[in-house]
Structures are given as structure tokens and as C-alpha cells.
PDB file of C-alpha atoms and ligand atoms in Angstrom:
ATOM      1  CA  UNK A   1     169.950  52.663 257.799  1.00 59.00           C
ATOM      2  CA  UNK A   2     169.154  54.395 261.334  1.00 91.00           C
ATOM      3  CA  UNK A   3     170.202  57.712 263.351  1.00 97.00           C
ATOM      4  CA  UNK A   4     173.143  58.213 265.056  1.00 98.00           C
ATOM      5  CA  UNK A   5     172.555  60.861 267.837  1.00 98.00           C
ATOM      6  CA  UNK A   6     176.741  62.165 267.750  1.00 98.00           C
ATOM      7  CA  UNK A   7     176.785  64.298 271.179  1.00 98.00           C
ATOM      8  CA  UNK A   8     174.536  62.731 274.037  1.00 98.00           C
ATOM      9  CA  UNK A   9     175.100  62.773 278.123  1.00 98.00           C
ATOM     10  CA  UNK A  10     172.564  60.636 278.896  1.00 98.00           C
ATOM     11  CA  UNK A  11     175.127  59.273 281.821  1.00 98.00           C
ATOM     12  CA  UNK A  12     174.250  62.532 283.680  1.00 97.00           C
ATOM     13  CA  UNK A  13     172.256  62.370 286.472  1.00 97.00           C
ATOM     14  CA  UNK A  14     169.982  64.349 284.895  1.00 97.00           C
ATOM     15  CA  UNK A  15     168.621  61.181 283.562  1.00 98.00           C
ATOM     16  CA  UNK A  16     169.368  58.333 286.429  1.00 97.00           C
ATOM     17  CA  UNK A  17     165.302  58.522 287.607  1.00 98.00           C
ATOM     18  CA  UNK A  18     164.572  57.395 283.511  1.00 98.00           C
ATOM     19  CA  UNK A  19     167.924  56.322 281.939  1.00 98.00           C
ATOM     20  CA  UNK A  20     166.445  52.980 280.446  1.00 98.00           C
ATOM     21  CA  UNK A  21     162.778  55.057 279.683  1.00 98.00           C
ATOM     22  CA  UNK A  22     164.922  57.776 277.499  1.00 98.00           C
ATOM     23  CA  UNK A  23     166.619  54.493 275.723  1.00 98.00           C
ATOM     24  CA  UNK A  24     164.036  53.140 275.088  1.00 98.00           C
ATOM     25  CA  UNK A  25     161.842  56.086 274.050  1.00 98.00           C
ATOM     26  CA  UNK A  26     165.354  57.215 271.370  1.00 98.00           C
ATOM     27  CA  UNK A  27     164.855  53.036 270.321  1.00 97.00           C
ATOM     28  CA  UNK A  28     161.497  53.579 269.187  1.00 97.00           C
ATOM     29  CA  UNK A  29     161.929  56.962 267.835  1.00 97.00           C
ATOM     30  CA  UNK A  30     164.446  54.982 265.228  1.00 97.00           C
ATOM     31  CA  UNK A  31     167.875  56.199 266.946  1.00 98.00           C
ATOM     32  CA  UNK A  32     170.406  53.487 266.501  1.00 97.00           C
ATOM     33  CA  UNK A  33     173.402  54.305 268.558  1.00 98.00           C
ATOM     34  CA  UNK A  34     173.987  57.104 270.089  1.00 98.00           C
ATOM     35  CA  UNK A  35     177.872  58.493 271.014  1.00 98.00           C
ATOM     36  CA  UNK A  36     178.065  59.082 275.140  1.00 98.00           C
ATOM     37  CA  UNK A  37     179.835  61.982 275.556  1.00 98.00           C
ATOM     38  CA  UNK A  38     182.128  62.035 278.802  1.00 96.00           C
ATOM     39  CA  UNK A  39     184.044  65.144 279.529  1.00 91.00           C
ATOM     40  CA  UNK A  40     181.194  66.669 281.719  1.00 91.00           C
ATOM     41  CA  UNK A  41     183.893  67.011 285.409  1.00 91.00           C
ATOM     42  CA  UNK A  42     187.613  66.171 286.066  1.00 92.00           C
ATOM     43  CA  UNK A  43     188.150  63.278 284.532  1.00 96.00           C
ATOM     44  CA  UNK A  44     187.254  60.451 287.160  1.00 95.00           C
ATOM     45  CA  UNK A  45     183.812  61.908 285.924  1.00 96.00           C
ATOM     46  CA  UNK A  46     184.434  59.606 282.962  1.00 98.00           C
ATOM     47  CA  UNK A  47     183.372  56.607 284.106  1.00 97.00           C
ATOM     48  CA  UNK A  48     180.031  56.443 284.131  1.00 97.00           C
ATOM     49  CA  UNK A  49     179.812  57.408 281.073  1.00 98.00           C
ATOM     50  CA  UNK A  50     182.311  54.653 280.301  1.00 98.00           C
ATOM     51  CA  UNK A  51     179.762  51.918 281.964  1.00 97.00           C
ATOM     52  CA  UNK A  52     177.276  52.625 279.514  1.00 97.00           C
ATOM     53  CA  UNK A  53     179.596  51.972 276.351  1.00 97.00           C
ATOM     54  CA  UNK A  54     179.634  48.706 274.734  1.00 94.00           C
ATOM     55  CA  UNK A  55     175.317  48.404 274.831  1.00 95.00           C
ATOM     56  CA  UNK A  56     173.321  46.924 272.830  1.00 95.00           C
ATOM     57  CA  UNK A  57     169.905  46.896 273.384  1.00 95.00           C
ATOM     58  CA  UNK A  58     167.964  48.963 272.810  1.00 96.00           C
ATOM     59  CA  UNK A  59     170.020  50.472 271.351  1.00 97.00           C
ATOM     60  CA  UNK A  60     173.909  50.980 270.723  1.00 98.00           C
ATOM     61  CA  UNK A  61     175.500  53.192 272.949  1.00 98.00           C
ATOM     62  CA  UNK A  62     179.557  53.791 272.695  1.00 98.00           C
ATOM     63  CA  UNK A  63     181.562  56.302 274.872  1.00 98.00           C
ATOM     64  CA  UNK A  64     184.336  59.697 274.512  1.00 98.00           C
ATOM     65  CA  UNK A  65     186.587  60.236 277.423  1.00 98.00           C
ATOM     66  CA  UNK A  66     187.427  63.570 278.458  1.00 98.00           C
ATOM     67  CA  UNK A  67     187.712  66.708 279.935  1.00 98.00           C
ATOM     68  CA  UNK A  68     185.496  69.624 278.908  1.00 97.00           C
ATOM     69  CA  UNK A  69     187.153  73.247 278.642  1.00 97.00           C
ATOM     70  CA  UNK A  70     184.856  74.297 281.245  1.00 97.00           C
ATOM     71  CA  UNK A  71     187.434  71.366 283.260  1.00 97.00           C
ATOM     72  CA  UNK A  72     190.627  73.156 281.954  1.00 97.00           C
ATOM     73  CA  UNK A  73     192.121  73.521 284.548  1.00 96.00           C
ATOM     74  CA  UNK A  74     191.384  69.818 286.783  1.00 97.00           C
ATOM     75  CA  UNK A  75     193.153  68.742 283.146  1.00 97.00           C
ATOM     76  CA  UNK A  76     196.851  68.377 284.944  1.00 97.00           C
ATOM     77  CA  UNK A  77     199.259  64.330 284.523  1.00 98.00           C
ATOM     78  CA  UNK A  78     197.469  62.979 286.572  1.00 98.00           C
ATOM     79  CA  UNK A  79     194.109  63.541 284.662  1.00 98.00           C
ATOM     80  CA  UNK A  80     196.088  62.318 281.557  1.00 98.00           C
ATOM     81  CA  UNK A  81     197.110  59.404 283.552  1.00 97.00           C
ATOM     82  CA  UNK A  82     192.987  58.704 284.543  1.00 97.00           C
ATOM     83  CA  UNK A  83     192.334  59.624 280.634  1.00 97.00           C
ATOM     84  CA  UNK A  84     194.926  57.238 278.466  1.00 97.00           C
ATOM     85  CA  UNK A  85     193.890  54.409 280.736  1.00 97.00           C
ATOM     86  CA  UNK A  86     189.710  55.188 280.758  1.00 97.00           C
ATOM     87  CA  UNK A  87     190.275  55.568 277.017  1.00 96.00           C
ATOM     88  CA  UNK A  88     191.634  51.572 277.009  1.00 96.00           C
ATOM     89  CA  UNK A  89     188.373  50.225 277.539  1.00 96.00           C
ATOM     90  CA  UNK A  90     186.146  48.423 274.992  1.00 95.00           C
ATOM     91  CA  UNK A  91     183.744  50.733 273.783  1.00 96.00           C
ATOM     92  CA  UNK A  92     185.532  54.000 274.244  1.00 98.00           C
ATOM     93  CA  UNK A  93     186.236  55.302 270.894  1.00 98.00           C
ATOM     94  CA  UNK A  94     187.159  58.689 270.332  1.00 98.00           C
ATOM     95  CA  UNK A  95     189.044  61.149 273.136  1.00 98.00           C
ATOM     96  CA  UNK A  96     187.122  64.112 273.498  1.00 97.00           C
ATOM     97  CA  UNK A  97     184.415  67.038 274.269  1.00 97.00           C
ATOM     98  CA  UNK A  98     187.590  69.143 274.543  1.00 98.00           C
ATOM     99  CA  UNK A  99     188.454  72.388 273.331  1.00 98.00           C
ATOM    100  CA  UNK A 100     188.100  76.403 273.908  1.00 98.00           C
ATOM    101  CA  UNK A 101     184.677  77.794 275.240  1.00 97.00           C
ATOM    102  CA  UNK A 102     185.747  81.439 275.772  1.00 97.00           C
ATOM    103  CA  UNK A 103     182.266  82.812 275.852  1.00 95.00           C
ATOM    104  CA  UNK A 104     181.972  81.041 278.684  1.00 94.00           C
ATOM    105  CA  UNK A 105     185.827  81.409 280.483  1.00 93.00           C
ATOM    106  CA  UNK A 106     185.414  78.765 283.457  1.00 94.00           C
ATOM    107  CA  UNK A 107     188.618  77.898 283.232  1.00 96.00           C
ATOM    108  CA  UNK A 108     191.366  80.249 281.970  1.00 97.00           C
ATOM    109  CA  UNK A 109     192.323  80.830 278.445  1.00 97.00           C
ATOM    110  CA  UNK A 110     195.977  79.235 279.125  1.00 97.00           C
ATOM    111  CA  UNK A 111     194.674  76.172 281.301  1.00 97.00           C
ATOM    112  CA  UNK A 112     192.060  75.599 278.080  1.00 98.00           C
ATOM    113  CA  UNK A 113     194.944  76.359 275.522  1.00 98.00           C
ATOM    114  CA  UNK A 114     197.178  73.474 277.435  1.00 98.00           C
ATOM    115  CA  UNK A 115     193.908  71.056 278.089  1.00 98.00           C
ATOM    116  CA  UNK A 116     193.544  71.057 274.112  1.00 98.00           C
ATOM    117  CA  UNK A 117     197.180  70.764 272.650  1.00 98.00           C
ATOM    118  CA  UNK A 118     197.490  67.992 275.351  1.00 98.00           C
ATOM    119  CA  UNK A 119     193.711  66.028 274.531  1.00 98.00           C
ATOM    120  CA  UNK A 120     194.810  66.314 270.910  1.00 98.00           C
ATOM    121  CA  UNK A 121     198.627  64.854 270.987  1.00 97.00           C
ATOM    122  CA  UNK A 122     196.634  62.022 272.950  1.00 97.00           C
ATOM    123  CA  UNK A 123     193.957  61.935 269.635  1.00 97.00           C
ATOM    124  CA  UNK A 124     197.563  61.228 268.310  1.00 96.00           C
ATOM    125  CA  UNK A 125     198.761  58.964 270.213  1.00 94.00           C
ATOM    126  CA  UNK A 126     196.201  56.702 270.874  1.00 94.00           C
ATOM    127  CA  UNK A 127     195.407  56.944 266.947  1.00 96.00           C
ATOM    128  CA  UNK A 128     191.684  57.903 268.338  1.00 97.00           C
ATOM    129  CA  UNK A 129     189.043  60.607 266.811  1.00 98.00           C
ATOM    130  CA  UNK A 130     188.563  64.301 268.566  1.00 98.00           C
ATOM    131  CA  UNK A 131     185.291  65.204 269.777  1.00 98.00           C
ATOM    132  CA  UNK A 132     185.673  69.400 269.916  1.00 98.00           C
ATOM    133  CA  UNK A 133     183.885  71.755 271.388  1.00 98.00           C
ATOM    134  CA  UNK A 134     184.321  75.494 270.844  1.00 97.00           C
ATOM    135  CA  UNK A 135     182.777  78.862 271.492  1.00 96.00           C
ATOM    136  CA  UNK A 136     183.858  82.080 270.396  1.00 95.00           C
ATOM    137  CA  UNK A 137     186.847  80.765 270.099  1.00 97.00           C
ATOM    138  CA  UNK A 138     187.157  79.739 266.289  1.00 96.00           C
ATOM    139  CA  UNK A 139     190.201  81.048 264.708  1.00 96.00           C
ATOM    140  CA  UNK A 140     191.917  79.490 267.780  1.00 97.00           C
ATOM    141  CA  UNK A 141     190.484  76.129 267.906  1.00 98.00           C
ATOM    142  CA  UNK A 142     191.809  75.970 264.114  1.00 97.00           C
ATOM    143  CA  UNK A 143     195.337  76.447 265.019  1.00 97.00           C
ATOM    144  CA  UNK A 144     195.035  74.230 267.718  1.00 98.00           C
ATOM    145  CA  UNK A 145     193.379  71.595 265.093  1.00 98.00           C
ATOM    146  CA  UNK A 146     196.407  72.357 262.875  1.00 97.00           C
ATOM    147  CA  UNK A 147     199.987  72.835 264.529  1.00 96.00           C
ATOM    148  CA  UNK A 148     199.168  69.311 267.066  1.00 96.00           C
ATOM    149  CA  UNK A 149     198.656  67.633 263.820  1.00 94.00           C
ATOM    150  CA  UNK A 150     194.878  67.122 264.050  1.00 96.00           C
ATOM    151  CA  UNK A 151     192.911  64.297 262.322  1.00 93.00           C
ATOM    152  CA  UNK A 152     189.211  63.114 262.768  1.00 97.00           C
ATOM    153  CA  UNK A 153     187.073  65.879 264.049  1.00 98.00           C
ATOM    154  CA  UNK A 154     184.547  66.507 264.644  1.00 98.00           C
ATOM    155  CA  UNK A 155     183.177  70.501 265.349  1.00 98.00           C
ATOM    156  CA  UNK A 156     180.296  69.672 268.038  1.00 98.00           C
ATOM    157  CA  UNK A 157     177.433  71.845 268.397  1.00 98.00           C
ATOM    158  CA  UNK A 158     177.924  73.972 265.912  1.00 98.00           C
ATOM    159  CA  UNK A 159     176.738  77.421 266.195  1.00 96.00           C
ATOM    160  CA  UNK A 160     179.309  79.782 263.765  1.00 95.00           C
ATOM    161  CA  UNK A 161     178.446  80.749 259.860  1.00 97.00           C
ATOM    162  CA  UNK A 162     179.328  79.995 257.031  1.00 97.00           C
ATOM    163  CA  UNK A 163     183.210  81.223 257.149  1.00 97.00           C
ATOM    164  CA  UNK A 164     184.013  79.468 260.496  1.00 97.00           C
ATOM    165  CA  UNK A 165     182.744  76.145 258.998  1.00 97.00           C
ATOM    166  CA  UNK A 166     184.786  76.578 255.900  1.00 97.00           C
ATOM    167  CA  UNK A 167     187.582  76.779 258.253  1.00 96.00           C
ATOM    168  CA  UNK A 168     187.146  73.063 259.940  1.00 98.00           C
ATOM    169  CA  UNK A 169     186.306  72.227 256.125  1.00 98.00           C
ATOM    170  CA  UNK A 170     189.449  72.731 254.688  1.00 97.00           C
ATOM    171  CA  UNK A 171     190.784  71.245 256.930  1.00 97.00           C
ATOM    172  CA  UNK A 172     189.029  67.694 256.571  1.00 97.00           C
ATOM    173  CA  UNK A 173     187.136  67.886 259.720  1.00 98.00           C
ATOM    174  CA  UNK A 174     183.397  66.866 260.623  1.00 98.00           C
ATOM    175  CA  UNK A 175     181.029  69.742 261.947  1.00 98.00           C
ATOM    176  CA  UNK A 176     177.744  67.579 263.629  1.00 98.00           C
ATOM    177  CA  UNK A 177     174.659  70.380 263.947  1.00 98.00           C
ATOM    178  CA  UNK A 178     172.375  70.583 267.443  1.00 98.00           C
ATOM    179  CA  UNK A 179     168.669  71.514 268.341  1.00 98.00           C
ATOM    180  CA  UNK A 180     170.364  75.164 268.121  1.00 98.00           C
ATOM    181  CA  UNK A 181     169.396  75.394 264.372  1.00 98.00           C
ATOM    182  CA  UNK A 182     165.774  75.039 265.186  1.00 98.00           C
ATOM    183  CA  UNK A 183     165.813  78.004 267.172  1.00 97.00           C
ATOM    184  CA  UNK A 184     164.127  81.579 265.369  1.00 95.00           C
ATOM    185  CA  UNK A 185     168.042  83.517 265.547  1.00 95.00           C
ATOM    186  CA  UNK A 186     169.962  80.912 263.922  1.00 98.00           C
ATOM    187  CA  UNK A 187     169.465  81.932 260.356  1.00 98.00           C
ATOM    188  CA  UNK A 188     173.540  82.652 260.180  1.00 98.00           C
ATOM    189  CA  UNK A 189     173.624  78.566 261.308  1.00 98.00           C
ATOM    190  CA  UNK A 190     171.220  77.467 258.852  1.00 98.00           C
ATOM    191  CA  UNK A 191     173.228  79.601 255.941  1.00 98.00           C
ATOM    192  CA  UNK A 192     176.214  77.770 257.515  1.00 98.00           C
ATOM    193  CA  UNK A 193     174.323  74.069 257.033  1.00 98.00           C
ATOM    194  CA  UNK A 194     173.313  75.226 253.750  1.00 98.00           C
ATOM    195  CA  UNK A 195     176.845  74.905 252.624  1.00 98.00           C
ATOM    196  CA  UNK A 196     178.189  71.962 254.614  1.00 98.00           C
ATOM    197  CA  UNK A 197     178.270  68.860 252.289  1.00 98.00           C
ATOM    198  CA  UNK A 198     177.016  66.050 253.262  1.00 98.00           C
ATOM    199  CA  UNK A 199     179.045  63.522 253.596  1.00 98.00           C
ATOM    200  CA  UNK A 200     180.915  65.500 256.304  1.00 98.00           C
ATOM    201  CA  UNK A 201     177.824  66.550 258.974  1.00 98.00           C
ATOM    202  CA  UNK A 202     176.241  64.724 261.780  1.00 98.00           C
ATOM    203  CA  UNK A 203     173.924  65.852 264.146  1.00 98.00           C
ATOM    204  CA  UNK A 204     173.232  65.662 267.618  1.00 98.00           C
ATOM    205  CA  UNK A 205     171.553  66.170 270.745  1.00 98.00           C
ATOM    206  CA  UNK A 206     173.866  67.391 273.173  1.00 98.00           C
ATOM    207  CA  UNK A 207     171.094  66.313 276.000  1.00 98.00           C
ATOM    208  CA  UNK A 208     170.570  66.749 278.072  1.00 98.00           C
ATOM    209  CA  UNK A 209     170.517  70.714 276.587  1.00 97.00           C
ATOM    210  CA  UNK A 210     169.706  72.344 274.105  1.00 95.00           C
ATOM    211  CA  UNK A 211     166.098  70.816 273.630  1.00 96.00           C
ATOM    212  CA  UNK A 212     165.441  71.468 269.737  1.00 96.00           C
ATOM    213  CA  UNK A 213     161.699  73.503 269.046  1.00 96.00           C
ATOM    214  CA  UNK A 214     158.841  71.960 269.519  1.00 95.00           C
ATOM    215  CA  UNK A 215     160.242  70.647 273.022  1.00 95.00           C
ATOM    216  CA  UNK A 216     162.703  73.059 273.786  1.00 93.00           C
ATOM    217  CA  UNK A 217     162.751  74.792 277.565  1.00 93.00           C
ATOM    218  CA  UNK A 218     162.481  70.536 278.207  1.00 97.00           C
ATOM    219  CA  UNK A 219     165.772  68.346 279.403  1.00 98.00           C
ATOM    220  CA  UNK A 220     166.942  66.927 276.302  1.00 98.00           C
ATOM    221  CA  UNK A 221     166.425  63.261 274.843  1.00 98.00           C
ATOM    222  CA  UNK A 222     168.590  61.346 272.317  1.00 98.00           C
ATOM    223  CA  UNK A 223     164.598  60.891 270.272  1.00 98.00           C
ATOM    224  CA  UNK A 224     164.930  64.247 269.900  1.00 98.00           C
ATOM    225  CA  UNK A 225     167.439  64.375 267.283  1.00 98.00           C
ATOM    226  CA  UNK A 226     165.177  62.421 264.876  1.00 98.00           C
ATOM    227  CA  UNK A 227     163.565  66.404 264.599  1.00 98.00           C
ATOM    228  CA  UNK A 228     167.142  68.058 264.490  1.00 98.00           C
ATOM    229  CA  UNK A 229     167.604  65.646 261.535  1.00 98.00           C
ATOM    230  CA  UNK A 230     164.505  66.773 260.497  1.00 98.00           C
ATOM    231  CA  UNK A 231     165.233  69.815 260.992  1.00 98.00           C
ATOM    232  CA  UNK A 232     168.841  69.916 259.053  1.00 98.00           C
ATOM    233  CA  UNK A 233     166.486  68.012 256.007  1.00 98.00           C
ATOM    234  CA  UNK A 234     164.245  71.610 255.685  1.00 98.00           C
ATOM    235  CA  UNK A 235     167.097  73.591 255.466  1.00 98.00           C
ATOM    236  CA  UNK A 236     168.616  71.740 253.187  1.00 98.00           C
ATOM    237  CA  UNK A 237     165.931  71.127 251.611  1.00 98.00           C
ATOM    238  CA  UNK A 238     166.587  67.546 250.798  1.00 98.00           C
ATOM    239  CA  UNK A 239     164.279  64.111 251.950  1.00 98.00           C
ATOM    240  CA  UNK A 240     165.117  63.115 255.947  1.00 98.00           C
ATOM    241  CA  UNK A 241     165.540  59.752 254.395  1.00 97.00           C
ATOM    242  CA  UNK A 242     168.778  61.735 253.141  1.00 98.00           C
ATOM    243  CA  UNK A 243     169.683  63.002 255.588  1.00 98.00           C
ATOM    244  CA  UNK A 244     169.049  60.536 258.137  1.00 98.00           C
ATOM    245  CA  UNK A 245     171.840  57.722 255.937  1.00 97.00           C
ATOM    246  CA  UNK A 246     174.354  59.753 255.794  1.00 98.00           C
ATOM    247  CA  UNK A 247     174.400  61.264 259.092  1.00 98.00           C
ATOM    248  CA  UNK A 248     174.635  58.095 260.532  1.00 98.00           C
ATOM    249  CA  UNK A 249     176.999  56.706 257.681  1.00 98.00           C
ATOM    250  CA  UNK A 250     179.251  59.509 259.015  1.00 98.00           C
ATOM    251  CA  UNK A 251     179.107  58.899 262.565  1.00 98.00           C
ATOM    252  CA  UNK A 252     180.044  55.381 262.039  1.00 98.00           C
ATOM    253  CA  UNK A 253     182.807  55.861 259.694  1.00 98.00           C
ATOM    254  CA  UNK A 254     184.885  58.785 262.020  1.00 98.00           C
ATOM    255  CA  UNK A 255     184.104  57.351 265.137  1.00 98.00           C
ATOM    256  CA  UNK A 256     185.382  53.497 263.570  1.00 97.00           C
ATOM    257  CA  UNK A 257     181.958  51.583 264.312  1.00 96.00           C
ATOM    258  CA  UNK A 258     181.690  48.043 262.739  1.00 83.00           C
TER     259      UNK A 258
HETATM  260 ZN1   ZN B 301     179.969  70.770 273.786  1.00 64.87          ZN
HETATM  261 ZN1   ZN B 302     178.184  68.556 275.030  1.00 64.87          ZN
END
């Protein structure tokens, strides 16, 4: 079993100059699969991510399509038609990232709630898993996921505490941990990571953002999901291979990768 980066944005322009080298470094680091997440602008901005879906060398790439909470104010009927169409492309395995970000509020909260609820409904309609981004909105996000009947959910780049984690775990959801777990001031996150059942745990880079220590401040890349998994293994006091195998199997099961 090889490592899986359950959430990265390798279609972004940050990788245009050296994408092939980035993918080769991921493969060399033992990363076998990347879940490449769209949702970096209006609905049409998912197209470059979808174009990468279905690659198998040097790493397997699958894609998700969505509208990020930052861009929720663009999520009109036409945008959802674009998502619906893109979601039918082979290699597109999930809807997202969607959710609520009340830290930045780049889109008004009301628009975020509406776009999030519609995205959950789209995932349900297409029977696809859902990639969810939540910042400073855990209670609201859990309420919408519950009322919209969400299933097969991953809360990506989880930054909450043990109580927040268990709110999602009690609903049957998965939790993905990013390089933030390596940051000095992340003690409450590390406490939460210790309490997540192994079979619900995923790891991710969220590249090009959030490079883990010892790469902090640089452009992040999928090869460094190894640093994230190593940190998670240390925090949980488990062998690296245990975390590597379990997080890869969990990601494959959640996104129904064969
Ligand atoms: Zn996010
Ligand atoms: Zn992301």
C-alpha cells in the first residue's frame, strides 16, 4: 500500500512550470494516488482539475469538482449545471470542496449556507462522496450536513479540537489531517488527532498551501504528505506503516477507488 494525498490542488497555476517534476517527486516519495480538488474559483475553474483526472503515471490522479465557500456567491443555477456536467467525467470521484468559512467570509454567510446545502444535495443526487471545508463554523456545518442528509463525507484540513472532531465522527464522517499537525501552536489539533479512530483518518497536503514543517513557508507539494503521515504517526504513537496503510485504505474506500 502506498501513500495517498487525499486533498491537493495540483492543477493550480503554481504548478504550471514544473507539474511533471512535482508528480515525479510524489511518486519517488511513495505517494501512489492524489485526489486533485477543484473548487479554486467559479464553477468553470474546475476544468483544469478535471483534465488531470484519470492519469495513472507517474501517480494515479482522481478529481473532485465543487465551489469553494470563498466563491459561494458565484454558485447560481448555471454554476451548478456546470458542476453537474463536470461530475459526469470519468475520474471525477466526489463533489467539493464545499462548506463554510466564517473566518474569512469572502462570500456572505447566507450565500455560503445556500451553496453548501445545494452541493450536499448534488452529491446525494449523483451518489458521490463530499469534500468539506470548515473554518470557525463547525456547529453550522454539522447542522447543514445533517439536515441535507450527507453521507460519505470527509472534513478536510481539520483544524478543530477533540470536541469538534467527535461531532463529525458521531455522524459517521471521516477527518483529514494536513501539515498543520506539524505546527508548533497546534496542540489542540494534535489532541484531536490522537482521538480519531484509525479507520476514519485521512492525510492530505492541501498543496500548494500549508507546507508541513520542515518545509513551512515554501510551496507545498504532494510528496510532503509523507511528512504529514510521519507527524500523525508520532502524535498517535503508531508505526508509520500503520498510518500509511490505514489512511490510504480509508481514502480509497471513501472515494470508491478500485
Ligand atoms: Zn479547504
Ligand atoms: Zn483545498
